[in-house]
PDB file of C-alpha atoms in Angstrom:
ATOM      1  CA  MET A  22      18.910 -17.556 -51.731  1.00 35.00           C
ATOM      2  CA  PRO A  23      20.473 -20.545 -50.227  1.00 45.00           C
ATOM      3  CA  GLU A  24      18.290 -23.388 -48.753  1.00 44.00           C
ATOM      4  CA  ALA A  25      17.855 -23.162 -44.959  1.00 47.00           C
ATOM      5  CA  LEU A  26      19.177 -26.068 -43.096  1.00 54.00           C
ATOM      6  CA  PRO A  27      17.259 -27.688 -40.215  1.00 64.00           C
ATOM      7  CA  GLY A  28      18.570 -26.461 -37.064  1.00 71.00           C
ATOM      8  CA  SER A  29      19.928 -29.616 -35.659  1.00 77.00           C
ATOM      9  CA  GLN A  30      21.925 -30.022 -38.993  1.00 87.00           C
ATOM     10  CA  VAL A  31      23.232 -26.571 -38.807  1.00 90.00           C
ATOM     11  CA  VAL A  32      24.502 -27.222 -35.346  1.00 92.00           C
ATOM     12  CA  ALA A  33      26.114 -30.566 -36.238  1.00 91.00           C
ATOM     13  CA  ARG A  34      28.054 -28.810 -39.134  1.00 94.00           C
ATOM     14  CA  VAL A  35      29.059 -26.071 -37.122  1.00 95.00           C
ATOM     15  CA  ALA A  36      30.649 -28.231 -34.426  1.00 93.00           C
ATOM     16  CA  ALA A  37      32.636 -30.265 -37.339  1.00 93.00           C
ATOM     17  CA  ILE A  38      34.056 -26.748 -38.594  1.00 96.00           C
ATOM     18  CA  LEU A  39      35.200 -25.754 -34.976  1.00 94.00           C
ATOM     19  CA  ARG A  40      36.483 -29.381 -34.481  1.00 90.00           C
ATOM     20  CA  ALA A  41      38.516 -29.227 -37.631  1.00 91.00           C
ATOM     21  CA  LEU A  42      39.986 -25.795 -36.646  1.00 93.00           C
ATOM     22  CA  SER A  43      40.813 -26.869 -33.299  1.00 87.00           C
ATOM     23  CA  ALA A  44      42.891 -29.603 -34.743  1.00 83.00           C
ATOM     24  CA  SER A  45      45.021 -27.259 -36.688  1.00 84.00           C
ATOM     25  CA  PRO A  46      46.154 -24.399 -34.627  1.00 80.00           C
ATOM     26  CA  GLY A  47      47.712 -22.767 -37.678  1.00 87.00           C
ATOM     27  CA  GLY A  48      44.646 -22.536 -39.348  1.00 93.00           C
ATOM     28  CA  LEU A  49      43.178 -23.760 -42.413  1.00 95.00           C
ATOM     29  CA  PRO A  50      41.689 -22.226 -45.805  1.00 96.00           C
ATOM     30  CA  THR A  51      38.290 -22.871 -46.751  1.00 97.00           C
ATOM     31  CA  ARG A  52      38.883 -25.932 -49.135  1.00 96.00           C
ATOM     32  CA  THR A  53      40.462 -27.710 -46.473  1.00 96.00           C
ATOM     33  CA  VAL A  54      37.785 -26.868 -43.944  1.00 96.00           C
ATOM     34  CA  ALA A  55      35.270 -27.984 -46.625  1.00 96.00           C
ATOM     35  CA  SER A  56      37.224 -31.440 -47.283  1.00 94.00           C
ATOM     36  CA  THR A  57      37.836 -32.193 -43.695  1.00 92.00           C
ATOM     37  CA  THR A  58      34.143 -31.938 -42.819  1.00 94.00           C
ATOM     38  CA  GLY A  59      32.782 -33.384 -46.108  1.00 94.00           C
ATOM     39  CA  LEU A  60      30.614 -29.981 -46.558  1.00 95.00           C
ATOM     40  CA  THR A  61      30.447 -28.257 -49.907  1.00 95.00           C
ATOM     41  CA  ARG A  62      32.679 -24.943 -50.093  1.00 95.00           C
ATOM     42  CA  PRO A  63      29.646 -22.629 -50.453  1.00 95.00           C
ATOM     43  CA  THR A  64      28.073 -24.311 -47.181  1.00 96.00           C
ATOM     44  CA  THR A  65      31.435 -24.238 -45.521  1.00 96.00           C
ATOM     45  CA  TYR A  66      32.119 -20.551 -46.683  1.00 96.00           C
ATOM     46  CA  ARG A  67      28.729 -19.374 -45.571  1.00 95.00           C
ATOM     47  CA  LEU A  68      29.039 -21.020 -41.936  1.00 96.00           C
ATOM     48  CA  LEU A  69      32.450 -19.635 -41.478  1.00 97.00           C
ATOM     49  CA  ARG A  70      31.269 -16.105 -42.311  1.00 95.00           C
ATOM     50  CA  SER A  71      28.626 -16.300 -39.992  1.00 95.00           C
ATOM     51  CA  LEU A  72      30.912 -17.870 -37.275  1.00 95.00           C
ATOM     52  CA  ALA A  73      33.329 -14.852 -37.790  1.00 94.00           C
ATOM     53  CA  LEU A  74      30.475 -12.118 -37.531  1.00 93.00           C
ATOM     54  CA  GLU A  75      29.871 -13.721 -33.922  1.00 91.00           C
ATOM     55  CA  GLY A  76      33.535 -13.923 -33.115  1.00 91.00           C
ATOM     56  CA  TYR A  77      34.036 -17.605 -33.122  1.00 93.00           C
ATOM     57  CA  VAL A  78      36.578 -17.747 -35.946  1.00 95.00           C
ATOM     58  CA  ASP A  79      38.775 -15.251 -37.495  1.00 94.00           C
ATOM     59  CA  PHE A  80      40.046 -14.994 -40.823  1.00 94.00           C
ATOM     60  CA  ASP A  81      43.836 -14.583 -41.333  1.00 90.00           C
ATOM     61  CA  GLU A  82      44.151 -12.588 -44.602  1.00 88.00           C
ATOM     62  CA  THR A  83      47.832 -12.341 -44.698  1.00 88.00           C
ATOM     63  CA  ARG A  84      47.459 -16.318 -44.862  1.00 92.00           C
ATOM     64  CA  SER A  85      44.161 -16.923 -46.251  1.00 94.00           C
ATOM     65  CA  ARG A  86      43.391 -19.115 -43.272  1.00 96.00           C
ATOM     66  CA  TRP A  87      40.610 -19.446 -40.727  1.00 96.00           C
ATOM     67  CA  VAL A  88      41.258 -19.814 -37.174  1.00 94.00           C
ATOM     68  CA  LEU A  89      39.575 -19.762 -33.969  1.00 92.00           C
ATOM     69  CA  GLY A  90      38.039 -16.734 -32.737  1.00 90.00           C
ATOM     70  CA  THR A  91      38.408 -14.901 -29.373  1.00 82.00           C
ATOM     71  CA  GLU A  92      34.896 -15.436 -28.385  1.00 84.00           C
ATOM     72  CA  LEU A  93      35.616 -19.266 -28.120  1.00 84.00           C
ATOM     73  CA  PHE A  94      38.341 -18.349 -25.627  1.00 76.00           C
ATOM     74  CA  VAL A  95      36.076 -16.333 -23.586  1.00 73.00           C
ATOM     75  CA  LEU A  96      33.311 -19.153 -23.499  1.00 77.00           C
ATOM     76  CA  GLY A  97      36.376 -21.578 -22.584  1.00 74.00           C
ATOM     77  CA  THR A  98      37.452 -19.645 -19.694  1.00 65.00           C
ATOM     78  CA  VAL A  99      34.103 -19.521 -18.290  1.00 62.00           C
ATOM     79  CA  ALA A 100      33.599 -23.542 -18.862  1.00 66.00           C
ATOM     80  CA  GLY A 101      37.020 -24.040 -17.213  1.00 64.00           C
ATOM     81  CA  ALA A 102      35.887 -22.289 -14.140  1.00 54.00           C
ATOM     82  CA  ARG A 103      33.466 -25.138 -13.582  1.00 53.00           C
ATOM     83  CA  HIS A 104      35.380 -27.751 -15.509  1.00 62.00           C
ATOM     84  CA  ASP A 105      39.010 -27.286 -14.380  1.00 78.00           C
ATOM     85  CA  ILE A 106      40.154 -30.860 -15.190  1.00 87.00           C
ATOM     86  CA  THR A 107      43.270 -29.483 -16.954  1.00 88.00           C
ATOM     87  CA  GLU A 108      44.359 -27.655 -13.774  1.00 88.00           C
ATOM     88  CA  LEU A 109      44.124 -30.651 -11.728  1.00 92.00           C
ATOM     89  CA  ALA A 110      45.717 -32.844 -14.089  1.00 94.00           C
ATOM     90  CA  ILE A 111      49.049 -30.633 -14.499  1.00 95.00           C
ATOM     91  CA  PRO A 112      50.790 -32.148 -11.501  1.00 96.00           C
ATOM     92  CA  HIS A 113      50.236 -35.634 -12.643  1.00 97.00           C
ATOM     93  CA  VAL A 114      51.261 -35.080 -16.437  1.00 97.00           C
ATOM     94  CA  ARG A 115      54.357 -33.337 -15.300  1.00 97.00           C
ATOM     95  CA  ARG A 116      55.515 -36.294 -12.858  1.00 97.00           C
ATOM     96  CA  LEU A 117      54.932 -38.636 -15.784  1.00 97.00           C
ATOM     97  CA  ALA A 118      56.834 -36.838 -18.100  1.00 96.00           C
ATOM     98  CA  ALA A 119      59.641 -36.408 -15.374  1.00 96.00           C
ATOM     99  CA  VAL A 120      59.734 -40.146 -14.354  1.00 96.00           C
ATOM    100  CA  THR A 121      59.653 -41.435 -17.890  1.00 96.00           C
ATOM    101  CA  GLY A 122      61.416 -38.774 -19.917  1.00 94.00           C
ATOM    102  CA  GLU A 123      58.822 -39.389 -22.363  1.00 94.00           C
ATOM    103  CA  SER A 124      55.859 -36.616 -23.720  1.00 94.00           C
ATOM    104  CA  ALA A 125      52.981 -37.107 -21.397  1.00 96.00           C
ATOM    105  CA  PHE A 126      49.367 -36.259 -22.006  1.00 95.00           C
ATOM    106  CA  LEU A 127      45.601 -35.766 -20.599  1.00 95.00           C
ATOM    107  CA  SER A 128      43.193 -36.986 -23.022  1.00 94.00           C
ATOM    108  CA  ILE A 129      39.228 -36.562 -22.440  1.00 91.00           C
ATOM    109  CA  ARG A 130      36.452 -38.885 -23.780  1.00 91.00           C
ATOM    110  CA  ARG A 131      33.893 -36.830 -25.943  1.00 85.00           C
ATOM    111  CA  GLY A 132      31.321 -39.279 -27.465  1.00 85.00           C
ATOM    112  CA  ASP A 133      33.229 -41.896 -29.562  1.00 89.00           C
ATOM    113  CA  GLU A 134      36.461 -40.038 -29.680  1.00 89.00           C
ATOM    114  CA  THR A 135      39.200 -38.881 -27.220  1.00 91.00           C
ATOM    115  CA  VAL A 136      40.376 -35.405 -27.307  1.00 87.00           C
ATOM    116  CA  CYS A 137      43.854 -34.298 -26.091  1.00 90.00           C
ATOM    117  CA  LEU A 138      43.755 -31.386 -23.599  1.00 89.00           C
ATOM    118  CA  LEU A 139      47.163 -31.146 -22.114  1.00 90.00           C
ATOM    119  CA  ARG A 140      50.906 -31.992 -23.446  1.00 92.00           C
ATOM    120  CA  GLU A 141      54.114 -32.069 -21.223  1.00 92.00           C
ATOM    121  CA  GLU A 142      57.393 -32.781 -22.953  1.00 90.00           C
ATOM    122  CA  GLY A 143      59.791 -35.194 -21.474  1.00 83.00           C
ATOM    123  CA  SER A 144      63.688 -34.804 -21.065  1.00 85.00           C
ATOM    124  CA  PHE A 145      64.383 -37.449 -24.011  1.00 78.00           C
ATOM    125  CA  PRO A 146      65.549 -35.520 -26.939  1.00 68.00           C
ATOM    126  CA  VAL A 147      63.901 -37.271 -29.684  1.00 65.00           C
ATOM    127  CA  ARG A 148      60.086 -36.985 -29.502  1.00 65.00           C
ATOM    128  CA  SER A 149      57.126 -38.138 -31.115  1.00 65.00           C
ATOM    129  CA  PHE A 150      54.252 -35.408 -32.425  1.00 65.00           C
ATOM    130  CA  VAL A 151      51.490 -37.699 -33.172  1.00 69.00           C
ATOM    131  CA  LEU A 152      49.508 -36.348 -30.147  1.00 75.00           C
ATOM    132  CA  TYR A 153      48.991 -32.608 -29.458  1.00 76.00           C
ATOM    133  CA  GLU A 154      46.408 -30.381 -27.687  1.00 81.00           C
ATOM    134  CA  GLY A 155      43.254 -30.414 -29.632  1.00 81.00           C
ATOM    135  CA  VAL A 156      43.876 -33.598 -31.718  1.00 84.00           C
ATOM    136  CA  ARG A 157      41.060 -36.136 -31.828  1.00 86.00           C
ATOM    137  CA  PHE A 158      41.093 -39.854 -32.325  1.00 90.00           C
ATOM    138  CA  PRO A 159      38.169 -42.459 -32.261  1.00 91.00           C
ATOM    139  CA  LEU A 160      38.058 -44.600 -29.218  1.00 94.00           C
ATOM    140  CA  GLY A 161      40.360 -47.548 -29.426  1.00 93.00           C
ATOM    141  CA  VAL A 162      42.842 -46.359 -31.596  1.00 93.00           C
ATOM    142  CA  ALA A 163      45.243 -44.355 -29.703  1.00 93.00           C
ATOM    143  CA  SER A 164      46.613 -45.530 -26.259  1.00 96.00           C
ATOM    144  CA  ALA A 165      44.447 -43.000 -24.419  1.00 97.00           C
ATOM    145  CA  GLY A 166      41.213 -44.185 -26.027  1.00 96.00           C
ATOM    146  CA  LEU A 167      42.133 -47.722 -26.034  1.00 97.00           C
ATOM    147  CA  ALA A 168      42.380 -47.494 -22.264  1.00 98.00           C
ATOM    148  CA  ILE A 169      39.115 -45.537 -21.710  1.00 98.00           C
ATOM    149  CA  LEU A 170      37.360 -48.081 -24.032  1.00 97.00           C
ATOM    150  CA  SER A 171      38.789 -51.087 -22.175  1.00 98.00           C
ATOM    151  CA  PHE A 172      37.553 -49.968 -18.860  1.00 97.00           C
ATOM    152  CA  SER A 173      33.996 -48.777 -20.146  1.00 96.00           C
ATOM    153  CA  LYS A 174      31.004 -50.713 -19.267  1.00 93.00           C
ATOM    154  CA  PRO A 175      30.577 -54.002 -21.587  1.00 93.00           C
ATOM    155  CA  GLU A 176      27.310 -52.694 -23.024  1.00 93.00           C
ATOM    156  CA  GLU A 177      29.017 -49.321 -23.872  1.00 93.00           C
ATOM    157  CA  VAL A 178      31.692 -51.140 -25.806  1.00 95.00           C
ATOM    158  CA  ASP A 179      29.160 -53.253 -27.649  1.00 94.00           C
ATOM    159  CA  ALA A 180      27.230 -50.070 -28.538  1.00 93.00           C
ATOM    160  CA  TYR A 181      30.485 -48.500 -29.453  1.00 93.00           C
ATOM    161  CA  PHE A 182      31.333 -51.173 -31.986  1.00 93.00           C
ATOM    162  CA  ARG A 183      27.797 -51.315 -33.545  1.00 91.00           C
ATOM    163  CA  ARG A 184      28.637 -47.586 -34.396  1.00 88.00           C
ATOM    164  CA  TRP A 185      32.160 -48.501 -35.700  1.00 84.00           C
ATOM    165  CA  GLY A 186      32.915 -47.800 -39.080  1.00 80.00           C
ATOM    166  CA  ASN A 187      36.608 -48.770 -38.803  1.00 76.00           C
ATOM    167  CA  PRO A 188      37.885 -45.489 -40.312  1.00 73.00           C
ATOM    168  CA  TRP A 189      41.510 -46.302 -39.687  1.00 73.00           C
ATOM    169  CA  GLY A 190      41.631 -49.470 -41.765  1.00 73.00           C
ATOM    170  CA  THR A 191      44.219 -52.165 -41.362  1.00 76.00           C
ATOM    171  CA  GLY A 192      45.019 -53.028 -37.881  1.00 84.00           C
ATOM    172  CA  HIS A 193      41.907 -51.408 -36.366  1.00 89.00           C
ATOM    173  CA  SER A 194      39.345 -53.758 -37.155  1.00 91.00           C
ATOM    174  CA  GLU A 195      36.612 -54.777 -34.336  1.00 92.00           C
ATOM    175  CA  ALA A 196      38.073 -57.728 -33.556  1.00 93.00           C
ATOM    176  CA  GLU A 197      41.793 -56.524 -33.406  1.00 94.00           C
ATOM    177  CA  ILE A 198      40.609 -53.966 -31.117  1.00 95.00           C
ATOM    178  CA  ARG A 199      38.708 -56.168 -28.941  1.00 96.00           C
ATOM    179  CA  ASP A 200      41.846 -58.332 -28.735  1.00 96.00           C
ATOM    180  CA  ARG A 201      43.697 -55.202 -27.609  1.00 97.00           C
ATOM    181  CA  ILE A 202      41.068 -54.499 -25.131  1.00 97.00           C
ATOM    182  CA  LEU A 203      41.557 -57.720 -23.356  1.00 98.00           C
ATOM    183  CA  ARG A 204      45.332 -57.160 -22.961  1.00 97.00           C
ATOM    184  CA  THR A 205      44.693 -53.775 -21.749  1.00 98.00           C
ATOM    185  CA  ARG A 206      42.343 -55.165 -19.083  1.00 97.00           C
ATOM    186  CA  GLU A 207      44.642 -57.969 -18.174  1.00 97.00           C
ATOM    187  CA  GLN A 208      47.878 -55.637 -17.527  1.00 95.00           C
ATOM    188  CA  GLY A 209      45.869 -52.644 -16.580  1.00 97.00           C
ATOM    189  CA  PHE A 210      47.265 -50.169 -19.288  1.00 98.00           C
ATOM    190  CA  ALA A 211      47.013 -49.969 -22.916  1.00 98.00           C
ATOM    191  CA  VAL A 212      49.961 -50.208 -25.639  1.00 97.00           C
ATOM    192  CA  ASN A 213      49.847 -48.789 -29.133  1.00 95.00           C
ATOM    193  CA  PRO A 214      52.931 -50.543 -30.771  1.00 93.00           C
ATOM    194  CA  GLY A 215      53.163 -47.864 -33.765  1.00 88.00           C
ATOM    195  CA  LEU A 216      49.761 -48.350 -35.136  1.00 87.00           C
ATOM    196  CA  ILE A 217      49.041 -44.829 -36.007  1.00 85.00           C
ATOM    197  CA  VAL A 218      52.515 -43.932 -37.007  1.00 86.00           C
ATOM    198  CA  GLU A 219      55.200 -46.301 -37.511  1.00 86.00           C
ATOM    199  CA  GLY A 220      57.808 -46.413 -34.833  1.00 87.00           C
ATOM    200  CA  SER A 221      55.895 -44.066 -32.635  1.00 90.00           C
ATOM    201  CA  TRP A 222      54.849 -45.800 -29.474  1.00 94.00           C
ATOM    202  CA  GLY A 223      52.224 -44.738 -26.777  1.00 95.00           C
ATOM    203  CA  MET A 224      50.741 -45.924 -23.617  1.00 97.00           C
ATOM    204  CA  GLY A 225      47.825 -45.072 -21.670  1.00 98.00           C
ATOM    205  CA  ALA A 226      45.923 -45.381 -18.497  1.00 98.00           C
ATOM    206  CA  ALA A 227      42.498 -44.920 -17.830  1.00 98.00           C
ATOM    207  CA  VAL A 228      41.302 -42.336 -15.031  1.00 97.00           C
ATOM    208  CA  PHE A 229      37.972 -42.462 -13.485  1.00 96.00           C
ATOM    209  CA  ASP A 230      35.641 -39.786 -12.501  1.00 90.00           C
ATOM    210  CA  ALA A 231      33.562 -39.430  -9.404  1.00 87.00           C
ATOM    211  CA  THR A 232      30.790 -41.855 -10.875  1.00 88.00           C
ATOM    212  CA  ARG A 233      33.548 -44.399 -11.616  1.00 91.00           C
ATOM    213  CA  ASN A 234      33.423 -43.917 -15.374  1.00 92.00           C
ATOM    214  CA  ALA A 235      36.512 -44.028 -17.360  1.00 95.00           C
ATOM    215  CA  THR A 236      36.339 -40.470 -18.838  1.00 93.00           C
ATOM    216  CA  TYR A 237      39.979 -39.195 -19.091  1.00 96.00           C
ATOM    217  CA  ALA A 238      43.310 -41.124 -19.781  1.00 97.00           C
ATOM    218  CA  LEU A 239      46.910 -40.342 -18.964  1.00 98.00           C
ATOM    219  CA  SER A 240      49.158 -41.324 -21.766  1.00 97.00           C
ATOM    220  CA  ILE A 241      52.817 -41.183 -23.001  1.00 97.00           C
ATOM    221  CA  THR A 242      54.283 -41.341 -26.372  1.00 94.00           C
ATOM    222  CA  GLY A 243      57.857 -42.050 -27.992  1.00 92.00           C
ATOM    223  CA  ILE A 244      59.956 -43.740 -30.377  1.00 91.00           C
ATOM    224  CA  GLU A 245      59.874 -47.471 -30.572  1.00 91.00           C
ATOM    225  CA  GLN A 246      63.453 -47.825 -29.111  1.00 91.00           C
ATOM    226  CA  ARG A 247      62.241 -46.313 -25.559  1.00 92.00           C
ATOM    227  CA  PHE A 248      59.537 -48.883 -25.328  1.00 93.00           C
ATOM    228  CA  GLY A 249      61.312 -52.119 -24.949  1.00 92.00           C
ATOM    229  CA  SER A 250      60.053 -55.233 -23.482  1.00 92.00           C
ATOM    230  CA  ALA A 251      62.113 -54.756 -19.917  1.00 94.00           C
ATOM    231  CA  ARG A 252      60.979 -51.173 -19.817  1.00 94.00           C
ATOM    232  CA  LEU A 253      57.405 -51.548 -20.672  1.00 95.00           C
ATOM    233  CA  PRO A 254      56.543 -52.601 -17.119  1.00 96.00           C
ATOM    234  CA  VAL A 255      58.202 -49.925 -15.537  1.00 96.00           C
ATOM    235  CA  LEU A 256      56.128 -47.363 -17.736  1.00 97.00           C
ATOM    236  CA  GLY A 257      53.221 -49.097 -17.102  1.00 97.00           C
ATOM    237  CA  ARG A 258      53.435 -48.947 -13.573  1.00 97.00           C
ATOM    238  CA  ALA A 259      54.172 -45.240 -13.405  1.00 97.00           C
ATOM    239  CA  LEU A 260      51.027 -44.628 -15.512  1.00 98.00           C
ATOM    240  CA  LEU A 261      48.814 -46.635 -13.392  1.00 98.00           C
ATOM    241  CA  GLU A 262      50.401 -44.897 -10.236  1.00 97.00           C
ATOM    242  CA  GLU A 263      49.485 -41.299 -11.573  1.00 97.00           C
ATOM    243  CA  ALA A 264      46.134 -42.551 -13.055  1.00 98.00           C
ATOM    244  CA  HIS A 265      45.133 -44.027  -9.499  1.00 98.00           C
ATOM    245  CA  GLN A 266      46.219 -40.848  -7.699  1.00 97.00           C
ATOM    246  CA  PHE A 267      44.247 -38.659 -10.194  1.00 97.00           C
ATOM    247  CA  SER A 268      41.366 -41.006  -9.931  1.00 96.00           C
ATOM    248  CA  ARG A 269      41.319 -40.795  -6.122  1.00 95.00           C
ATOM    249  CA  ARG A 270      41.670 -36.802  -6.549  1.00 92.00           C
ATOM    250  CA  LEU A 271      38.500 -36.339  -8.530  1.00 90.00           C
ATOM    251  CA  ALA A 272      36.452 -38.992  -6.411  1.00 87.00           C
ATOM    252  CA  GLY A 273      37.778 -36.961  -3.351  1.00 80.00           C
ATOM    253  CA  ARG A 274      36.545 -33.516  -4.835  1.00 73.00           C
ATOM    254  CA  ALA A 275      33.208 -34.931  -5.539  1.00 59.00           C
ATOM    255  CA  GLY A 276      32.703 -35.823  -1.711  1.00 54.00           C
ATOM    256  CA  ARG A 277      33.315 -32.264  -0.659  1.00 54.00           C
TER     257      ARG A 277
END
């Protein structure tokens, strides 16, 4: 009989599996889930089978891949009734895409990461596909996470870097990210000049919740040629305008 895992460890492993599947809408085979989460294949398979029995994941037999199950949709619908941030963000994200012509996004902070919740395509035909619903990046790596980190409390930033293991290597050292934080604070918006995928640029602006914490971010991405020095300030103003309006709406809802 497999050795029982401590409760908190099981929860952490299940969460890692669900996050891996959420980042891959097409599903993943068992071996990929295992390598992504760092778990052994037997443990991964055992947990996937248990999740399938509860409806949290399904197994696509035709492609031999695991996908998120319908029970998660039910739970998400219930949670969405209380946390309808995506619905509130739609007009802001759509306006950003319309005004800039670039793909526009909403991301949320979750621990030391950002999660993309919403994507709206712009009119420009050549697009960047670095960011999509469900994808996660460490704070400070993509433009959304850099914007959020830059406008977090100084003690939170210091605590984050004490935990930082630099999983993205060259170009993402603590010193380099801190330098970008300073520039972001000066200009009000974050710029990622192709640091994740060469030639794919991003810009982000923090959105503050009712407690004035930088919890969300609006961002845009596109090819490098669309982010020239003359256009950056124009894009930055568009981002800041929508982020400011969105923050004001969130503050107003809290006062009702």
